[in-house]
């Protein structure tokens, strides 16, 4: 769904001037949001003090609302800083941690593939070949991923005995402005609040787990060949991000950071061992997903927020990420309940050059590879 906060407010039956957003700037109120329509109002306080909730998990705020609680964030200087709607939780926790001199940890960073970038061709004995988008898992067409009924996992499971080849088309040219923004914002927030540690997970290990779950239906020889080919794609892409992270680390030398990725096997093993008591529980696992190949990746996505705690015992953690991670944030908070305060500052997904599609969903020519002036 494409909407704006101005539209959400009007469609809820409220008058803008009688809400907490009456003094918000027009750019923020008219910022195009591509999201579900799960908006509601806070239930406490007078109507003119109430703010919108997204998925009943995070509060919608403008930049002034953020800095009223955390004036430290005035140090942020990226483009559109004052024009974004922010999706936040736990700002008062962060304020208290700063005032009390307690350590703050940050978890941030992007997905490493987006739509149209990595395609999967599955060939069958009868000569049929179907193509899937790796990011969506759905059957692929150039300008859309239309077939919601057929997923890569479903197709391989149904035709496992007839699959003769699985190959990849790596079309990712560089880090997109959206992906770069996710890195930049994490570094800037970490610097602004003097975080003790920023952890950036590059989820290539999660992408491998998704494929491994699908490949278990084909013979072992094919599994090994396909995974070897996929790693070549995956590690090339991961290296693009590692290079950008190193650039940002030189720009923000005050930020202490760690990167989690598949080739740092020691760090990955540490991560799996430390998260096990909180994630490998029936109550948590039962609530993850009904899609078999997504179970292991989702376990990663809802435990990566705990890395500052696992590494250094930090009990005030801010997730700096995209609003698309609201569900992962909610599930992680529930899984780690009582261990640490998990707060968040989530940003909207950015539109591509055509001004109607998010960069994540844009076709290759509209992704703006390397054009980081859009967000700097």
Tab-separated table of C-alpha atoms in Angstrom:
chain	number	residue	atom	x	y	z
A	1	UNK	CA	0.000	0.000	0.000
A	2	UNK	CA	1.224	3.503	-0.842
A	3	UNK	CA	0.168	6.230	1.553
A	4	UNK	CA	1.275	9.259	3.584
A	5	UNK	CA	0.793	10.160	7.229
A	6	UNK	CA	-1.469	13.028	6.172
A	7	UNK	CA	-3.695	10.510	4.403
A	8	UNK	CA	-3.592	8.027	7.287
A	9	UNK	CA	-4.661	10.764	9.713
A	10	UNK	CA	-7.497	11.934	7.469
A	11	UNK	CA	-8.745	8.410	6.796
A	12	UNK	CA	-8.819	7.732	10.538
A	13	UNK	CA	-11.380	10.507	10.895
A	14	UNK	CA	-9.121	12.931	12.745
A	15	UNK	CA	-8.262	16.528	11.951
A	16	UNK	CA	-4.508	17.123	11.624
A	17	UNK	CA	-4.606	20.277	13.753
A	18	UNK	CA	-6.059	18.237	16.625
A	19	UNK	CA	-3.282	15.613	16.665
A	20	UNK	CA	0.286	15.436	17.929
A	21	UNK	CA	1.416	16.078	14.325
A	22	UNK	CA	-0.119	19.564	14.059
A	23	UNK	CA	3.351	21.184	14.028
A	24	UNK	CA	5.069	18.524	11.855
A	25	UNK	CA	6.508	19.817	8.605
A	26	UNK	CA	4.731	19.192	5.321
A	27	UNK	CA	7.545	17.073	3.862
A	28	UNK	CA	7.233	14.592	6.712
A	29	UNK	CA	3.444	14.462	6.525
A	30	UNK	CA	3.562	13.934	2.750
A	31	UNK	CA	6.484	11.477	2.672
A	32	UNK	CA	5.413	8.510	0.549
A	33	UNK	CA	5.223	5.361	2.647
A	34	UNK	CA	5.021	1.939	1.056
A	35	UNK	CA	3.667	-0.183	3.868
A	36	UNK	CA	0.727	-2.189	5.114
A	37	UNK	CA	-2.238	-0.185	6.400
A	38	UNK	CA	-1.837	-1.345	10.010
A	39	UNK	CA	-1.956	2.067	11.654
A	40	UNK	CA	-3.828	2.892	14.845
A	41	UNK	CA	-3.781	5.572	17.541
A	42	UNK	CA	-2.295	5.478	21.007
A	43	UNK	CA	-5.015	4.817	23.548
A	44	UNK	CA	-3.732	7.027	26.360
A	45	UNK	CA	-3.705	10.786	26.743
A	46	UNK	CA	-5.830	13.479	25.164
A	47	UNK	CA	-6.447	13.101	21.391
A	48	UNK	CA	-4.185	16.072	20.607
A	49	UNK	CA	-1.331	14.281	22.378
A	50	UNK	CA	-1.838	10.855	20.852
A	51	UNK	CA	0.475	9.587	18.133
A	52	UNK	CA	0.057	6.932	15.487
A	53	UNK	CA	1.210	3.374	16.051
A	54	UNK	CA	2.385	1.085	13.270
A	55	UNK	CA	1.397	-2.563	13.767
A	56	UNK	CA	0.731	-1.600	17.420
A	57	UNK	CA	4.481	-2.015	17.957
A	58	UNK	CA	6.228	1.262	17.095
A	59	UNK	CA	5.221	4.900	17.432
A	60	UNK	CA	5.331	7.264	14.457
A	61	UNK	CA	7.375	10.378	15.222
A	62	UNK	CA	8.868	13.322	13.379
A	63	UNK	CA	12.484	14.398	13.841
A	64	UNK	CA	11.552	17.086	16.382
A	65	UNK	CA	9.816	14.466	18.517
A	66	UNK	CA	12.992	12.349	18.407
A	67	UNK	CA	15.258	15.196	19.431
A	68	UNK	CA	12.902	16.402	22.152
A	69	UNK	CA	13.831	13.171	23.948
A	70	UNK	CA	17.296	12.636	22.456
A	71	UNK	CA	18.865	15.997	21.539
A	72	UNK	CA	22.048	14.009	20.804
A	73	UNK	CA	20.435	13.001	17.515
A	74	UNK	CA	20.712	16.567	16.235
A	75	UNK	CA	24.217	15.467	15.227
A	76	UNK	CA	22.654	13.366	12.441
A	77	UNK	CA	23.221	15.175	9.158
A	78	UNK	CA	21.975	12.931	6.348
A	79	UNK	CA	19.600	14.197	3.668
A	80	UNK	CA	15.884	14.232	4.481
A	81	UNK	CA	16.660	13.997	8.182
A	82	UNK	CA	13.814	16.397	8.952
A	83	UNK	CA	11.476	14.940	6.334
A	84	UNK	CA	11.286	11.301	7.448
A	85	UNK	CA	8.559	9.784	9.553
A	86	UNK	CA	10.405	7.675	12.145
A	87	UNK	CA	9.066	4.475	13.689
A	88	UNK	CA	10.373	4.313	17.218
A	89	UNK	CA	10.166	2.534	20.555
A	90	UNK	CA	12.020	2.913	23.841
A	91	UNK	CA	13.331	6.470	23.405
A	92	UNK	CA	12.867	7.090	27.123
A	93	UNK	CA	14.958	3.964	27.850
A	94	UNK	CA	17.756	5.361	25.704
A	95	UNK	CA	17.494	8.744	27.463
A	96	UNK	CA	17.813	7.078	30.857
A	97	UNK	CA	20.782	4.956	29.726
A	98	UNK	CA	22.647	8.041	28.480
A	99	UNK	CA	21.901	10.011	31.640
A	100	UNK	CA	23.026	7.125	33.846
A	101	UNK	CA	26.190	6.489	31.850
A	102	UNK	CA	25.185	2.946	30.894
A	103	UNK	CA	26.517	1.286	27.758
A	104	UNK	CA	24.425	1.442	24.603
A	105	UNK	CA	24.629	-1.066	21.773
A	106	UNK	CA	23.401	-0.618	18.213
A	107	UNK	CA	22.299	-3.273	15.760
A	108	UNK	CA	21.965	-2.052	12.188
A	109	UNK	CA	22.545	-2.898	8.564
A	110	UNK	CA	20.736	-3.880	5.380
A	111	UNK	CA	19.512	-6.936	3.544
A	112	UNK	CA	22.149	-7.739	0.934
A	113	UNK	CA	19.946	-8.664	-2.044
A	114	UNK	CA	16.889	-6.847	-3.300
A	115	UNK	CA	14.299	-7.727	-5.924
A	116	UNK	CA	15.563	-8.393	-9.492
A	117	UNK	CA	19.199	-8.715	-8.389
A	118	UNK	CA	19.746	-12.462	-8.046
A	119	UNK	CA	17.681	-14.857	-10.139
A	120	UNK	CA	17.476	-18.626	-9.784
A	121	UNK	CA	16.917	-20.835	-12.856
A	122	UNK	CA	15.580	-24.324	-12.125
A	123	UNK	CA	15.837	-26.775	-15.047
A	124	UNK	CA	13.811	-29.998	-15.282
A	125	UNK	CA	14.366	-33.251	-17.200
A	126	UNK	CA	11.648	-32.444	-19.729
A	127	UNK	CA	13.424	-29.235	-20.763
A	128	UNK	CA	11.162	-26.938	-18.771
A	129	UNK	CA	12.916	-24.111	-16.916
A	130	UNK	CA	11.408	-21.793	-14.339
A	131	UNK	CA	13.006	-18.654	-12.942
A	132	UNK	CA	12.602	-17.321	-9.402
A	133	UNK	CA	13.680	-14.137	-7.683
A	134	UNK	CA	15.906	-15.069	-4.737
A	135	UNK	CA	14.786	-12.145	-2.593
A	136	UNK	CA	11.071	-12.859	-2.839
A	137	UNK	CA	11.280	-16.595	-3.523
A	138	UNK	CA	8.526	-16.068	-6.105
A	139	UNK	CA	8.367	-16.943	-9.793
A	140	UNK	CA	10.007	-14.151	-11.736
A	141	UNK	CA	9.075	-11.766	-14.506
A	142	UNK	CA	11.138	-8.775	-15.538
A	143	UNK	CA	8.913	-6.020	-14.162
A	144	UNK	CA	7.131	-7.885	-11.376
A	145	UNK	CA	7.108	-11.005	-9.284
A	146	UNK	CA	3.535	-11.914	-10.094
A	147	UNK	CA	2.964	-15.563	-9.338
A	148	UNK	CA	2.184	-15.658	-5.633
A	149	UNK	CA	1.180	-19.313	-5.807
A	150	UNK	CA	4.533	-20.765	-6.838
A	151	UNK	CA	7.604	-20.273	-4.657
A	152	UNK	CA	11.123	-21.587	-5.203
A	153	UNK	CA	10.737	-23.910	-2.227
A	154	UNK	CA	7.357	-25.242	-3.345
A	155	UNK	CA	8.586	-25.806	-6.898
A	156	UNK	CA	11.752	-27.710	-5.923
A	157	UNK	CA	9.861	-29.832	-3.400
A	158	UNK	CA	7.225	-30.722	-5.986
A	159	UNK	CA	9.710	-31.514	-8.782
A	160	UNK	CA	12.775	-32.680	-6.811
A	161	UNK	CA	13.200	-35.964	-8.708
A	162	UNK	CA	13.071	-34.117	-12.039
A	163	UNK	CA	15.427	-31.236	-11.238
A	164	UNK	CA	18.594	-31.472	-13.356
A	165	UNK	CA	20.107	-28.064	-12.680
A	166	UNK	CA	19.879	-24.970	-10.500
A	167	UNK	CA	21.880	-21.939	-11.593
A	168	UNK	CA	22.105	-18.288	-10.589
A	169	UNK	CA	22.146	-14.986	-12.412
A	170	UNK	CA	23.974	-12.373	-10.364
A	171	UNK	CA	22.766	-8.950	-11.531
A	172	UNK	CA	23.687	-6.848	-8.505
A	173	UNK	CA	25.918	-4.007	-9.650
A	174	UNK	CA	26.732	-2.303	-6.342
A	175	UNK	CA	25.270	-1.334	-2.990
A	176	UNK	CA	22.009	0.581	-3.521
A	177	UNK	CA	21.293	3.965	-1.890
A	178	UNK	CA	18.790	2.259	0.435
A	179	UNK	CA	21.382	-0.277	1.555
A	180	UNK	CA	23.991	2.435	1.962
A	181	UNK	CA	21.521	4.499	4.003
A	182	UNK	CA	20.990	1.587	6.376
A	183	UNK	CA	24.739	1.490	7.001
A	184	UNK	CA	25.161	5.267	7.182
A	185	UNK	CA	22.286	5.784	9.611
A	186	UNK	CA	23.582	3.033	11.914
A	187	UNK	CA	27.034	4.644	12.043
A	188	UNK	CA	25.593	8.117	12.598
A	189	UNK	CA	23.247	7.065	15.406
A	190	UNK	CA	26.060	5.074	17.046
A	191	UNK	CA	28.326	8.119	16.891
A	192	UNK	CA	25.629	10.506	18.130
A	193	UNK	CA	24.751	8.497	21.255
A	194	UNK	CA	28.377	7.405	21.865
A	195	UNK	CA	27.416	3.752	21.609
A	196	UNK	CA	29.826	1.261	23.119
A	197	UNK	CA	29.323	-1.115	20.190
A	198	UNK	CA	27.711	-1.185	16.765
A	199	UNK	CA	27.076	-4.646	15.344
A	200	UNK	CA	26.312	-4.977	11.633
A	201	UNK	CA	25.021	-8.387	10.555
A	202	UNK	CA	25.412	-9.054	6.832
A	203	UNK	CA	22.994	-11.982	6.599
A	204	UNK	CA	24.756	-14.050	3.952
A	205	UNK	CA	24.642	-17.017	6.333
A	206	UNK	CA	20.850	-16.642	6.483
A	207	UNK	CA	20.585	-16.582	2.690
A	208	UNK	CA	22.597	-19.822	2.602
A	209	UNK	CA	20.299	-21.462	5.133
A	210	UNK	CA	17.260	-20.627	3.017
A	211	UNK	CA	18.823	-22.327	-0.002
A	212	UNK	CA	20.122	-25.280	2.025
A	213	UNK	CA	16.600	-26.016	3.267
A	214	UNK	CA	15.354	-26.122	-0.327
A	215	UNK	CA	18.261	-28.206	-1.605
A	216	UNK	CA	17.690	-31.006	0.876
A	217	UNK	CA	15.101	-32.365	-1.565
A	218	UNK	CA	17.660	-32.927	-4.375
A	219	UNK	CA	20.573	-35.362	-4.495
A	220	UNK	CA	23.763	-34.674	-2.552
A	221	UNK	CA	25.976	-34.079	-5.582
A	222	UNK	CA	23.651	-31.384	-6.875
A	223	UNK	CA	23.400	-29.828	-3.424
A	224	UNK	CA	27.158	-29.383	-3.225
A	225	UNK	CA	27.471	-27.953	-6.744
A	226	UNK	CA	24.613	-25.521	-6.319
A	227	UNK	CA	25.762	-24.303	-2.915
A	228	UNK	CA	29.301	-23.803	-4.230
A	229	UNK	CA	27.938	-21.690	-7.100
A	230	UNK	CA	25.724	-19.707	-4.756
A	231	UNK	CA	28.578	-18.940	-2.384
A	232	UNK	CA	30.487	-17.352	-5.270
A	233	UNK	CA	27.561	-14.968	-5.810
A	234	UNK	CA	26.952	-14.415	-2.127
A	235	UNK	CA	30.527	-13.642	-1.108
A	236	UNK	CA	31.052	-11.255	-4.020
A	237	UNK	CA	28.018	-9.294	-2.816
A	238	UNK	CA	29.084	-9.440	0.830
A	239	UNK	CA	32.454	-7.982	-0.166
A	240	UNK	CA	30.665	-4.960	-1.685
A	241	UNK	CA	29.153	-4.260	1.719
A	242	UNK	CA	32.363	-4.897	3.621
A	243	UNK	CA	34.077	-2.285	1.455
A	244	UNK	CA	31.373	0.313	2.180
A	245	UNK	CA	31.542	-0.464	5.904
A	246	UNK	CA	35.288	0.101	5.911
A	247	UNK	CA	34.771	3.460	4.186
A	248	UNK	CA	32.234	4.518	6.803
A	249	UNK	CA	34.466	3.312	9.640
A	250	UNK	CA	37.161	5.701	8.448
A	251	UNK	CA	34.600	8.511	8.387
A	252	UNK	CA	33.368	7.651	11.902
A	253	UNK	CA	36.520	6.493	13.699
A	254	UNK	CA	34.846	6.936	17.086
A	255	UNK	CA	32.444	4.056	16.377
A	256	UNK	CA	33.510	0.656	17.707
A	257	UNK	CA	31.945	-1.944	15.413
A	258	UNK	CA	31.809	-5.636	14.573
A	259	UNK	CA	30.486	-7.255	11.400
A	260	UNK	CA	28.822	-10.661	11.405
A	261	UNK	CA	29.045	-12.599	8.139
A	262	UNK	CA	29.339	-16.197	6.988
A	263	UNK	CA	33.110	-16.327	6.435
A	264	UNK	CA	33.794	-15.232	10.008
A	265	UNK	CA	33.056	-18.759	11.180
A	266	UNK	CA	34.286	-18.178	14.734
A	267	UNK	CA	31.945	-15.211	15.235
A	268	UNK	CA	29.024	-17.121	13.672
A	269	UNK	CA	29.580	-20.082	15.988
A	270	UNK	CA	29.725	-17.737	18.981
A	271	UNK	CA	26.435	-16.181	17.825
A	272	UNK	CA	24.657	-19.535	17.503
A	273	UNK	CA	25.836	-20.741	20.891
A	274	UNK	CA	24.947	-17.546	22.743
A	275	UNK	CA	21.470	-17.194	21.256
A	276	UNK	CA	20.436	-20.837	21.751
A	277	UNK	CA	18.905	-20.485	25.241
A	278	UNK	CA	16.566	-17.732	24.009
A	279	UNK	CA	15.767	-18.800	20.443
A	280	UNK	CA	15.858	-22.603	20.518
A	281	UNK	CA	12.713	-22.816	22.605
A	282	UNK	CA	9.439	-24.372	21.530
A	283	UNK	CA	7.383	-21.298	22.355
A	284	UNK	CA	9.644	-19.080	20.238
A	285	UNK	CA	10.110	-21.518	17.360
A	286	UNK	CA	6.388	-22.244	17.120
A	287	UNK	CA	5.644	-18.586	16.410
A	288	UNK	CA	8.224	-18.073	13.653
A	289	UNK	CA	6.721	-19.207	10.324
A	290	UNK	CA	4.881	-22.029	8.610
A	291	UNK	CA	7.305	-21.955	5.661
A	292	UNK	CA	9.975	-24.642	6.255
A	293	UNK	CA	12.824	-22.994	4.343
A	294	UNK	CA	12.389	-19.728	6.263
A	295	UNK	CA	12.685	-21.146	9.781
A	296	UNK	CA	16.482	-20.947	10.085
A	297	UNK	CA	16.825	-17.509	8.456
A	298	UNK	CA	14.119	-16.061	10.704
A	299	UNK	CA	15.907	-17.463	13.744
A	300	UNK	CA	18.857	-15.340	12.621
A	301	UNK	CA	16.759	-12.247	11.961
A	302	UNK	CA	15.170	-12.254	15.431
A	303	UNK	CA	18.367	-12.969	17.345
A	304	UNK	CA	20.847	-10.616	15.630
A	305	UNK	CA	19.478	-7.771	17.776
A	306	UNK	CA	20.942	-9.568	20.779
A	307	UNK	CA	24.529	-9.424	19.540
A	308	UNK	CA	25.603	-6.436	21.694
A	309	UNK	CA	24.298	-8.346	24.716
A	310	UNK	CA	25.907	-11.635	23.670
A	311	UNK	CA	29.241	-9.916	23.017
A	312	UNK	CA	29.506	-7.425	25.836
A	313	UNK	CA	26.528	-7.806	28.170
A	314	UNK	CA	25.041	-4.525	26.925
A	315	UNK	CA	21.465	-4.178	28.186
A	316	UNK	CA	20.357	-1.091	26.224
A	317	UNK	CA	20.195	-1.935	22.538
A	318	UNK	CA	18.836	0.164	19.688
A	319	UNK	CA	17.852	-1.423	16.401
A	320	UNK	CA	18.553	1.101	13.641
A	321	UNK	CA	16.904	-0.317	10.573
A	322	UNK	CA	14.094	-0.119	8.032
A	323	UNK	CA	10.442	-0.037	9.059
A	324	UNK	CA	10.114	-3.324	7.139
A	325	UNK	CA	11.890	-4.918	10.107
A	326	UNK	CA	9.073	-4.061	12.524
A	327	UNK	CA	7.976	-7.708	12.778
A	328	UNK	CA	11.531	-8.938	13.379
A	329	UNK	CA	11.949	-6.269	16.040
A	330	UNK	CA	8.723	-7.382	17.758
A	331	UNK	CA	9.665	-11.076	17.688
A	332	UNK	CA	13.193	-10.381	18.932
A	333	UNK	CA	11.898	-8.251	21.791
A	334	UNK	CA	9.560	-11.066	22.829
A	335	UNK	CA	12.229	-13.779	22.535
A	336	UNK	CA	14.718	-11.787	24.647
A	337	UNK	CA	12.203	-10.441	27.159
A	338	UNK	CA	13.830	-9.650	30.475
A	339	UNK	CA	17.419	-9.806	29.179
A	340	UNK	CA	17.791	-6.284	27.819
A	341	UNK	CA	15.831	-3.274	26.657
A	342	UNK	CA	15.413	-3.520	22.885
A	343	UNK	CA	14.598	-0.093	21.488
A	344	UNK	CA	14.359	0.969	17.859
A	345	UNK	CA	14.661	3.844	15.441
A	346	UNK	CA	13.299	2.592	12.128
A	347	UNK	CA	13.388	4.524	8.866
A	348	UNK	CA	10.981	4.444	5.917
A	349	UNK	CA	11.871	2.581	2.748
A	350	UNK	CA	13.140	5.018	0.115
A	351	UNK	CA	11.617	5.445	-3.334
A	352	UNK	CA	13.690	4.861	-6.463
A	353	UNK	CA	14.117	7.128	-9.477
A	354	UNK	CA	10.588	6.506	-10.751
A	355	UNK	CA	9.177	7.927	-7.468
A	356	UNK	CA	6.551	5.181	-7.207
A	357	UNK	CA	8.519	2.045	-6.269
A	358	UNK	CA	10.844	1.436	-3.350
A	359	UNK	CA	14.504	0.936	-4.190
A	360	UNK	CA	14.200	-2.582	-2.805
A	361	UNK	CA	11.513	-3.467	-5.354
A	362	UNK	CA	12.811	-1.335	-8.242
A	363	UNK	CA	14.015	-2.788	-11.539
A	364	UNK	CA	17.783	-2.659	-12.019
A	365	UNK	CA	17.893	0.565	-14.026
A	366	UNK	CA	16.039	2.437	-11.268
A	367	UNK	CA	18.001	1.192	-8.241
A	368	UNK	CA	20.527	4.043	-8.401
A	369	UNK	CA	23.597	1.903	-7.753
A	370	UNK	CA	26.399	3.927	-6.181
A	371	UNK	CA	24.407	7.178	-6.145
A	372	UNK	CA	24.822	7.844	-2.447
A	373	UNK	CA	24.294	11.569	-2.863
A	374	UNK	CA	20.606	10.702	-2.558
A	375	UNK	CA	21.065	9.951	1.138
A	376	UNK	CA	24.269	11.766	2.211
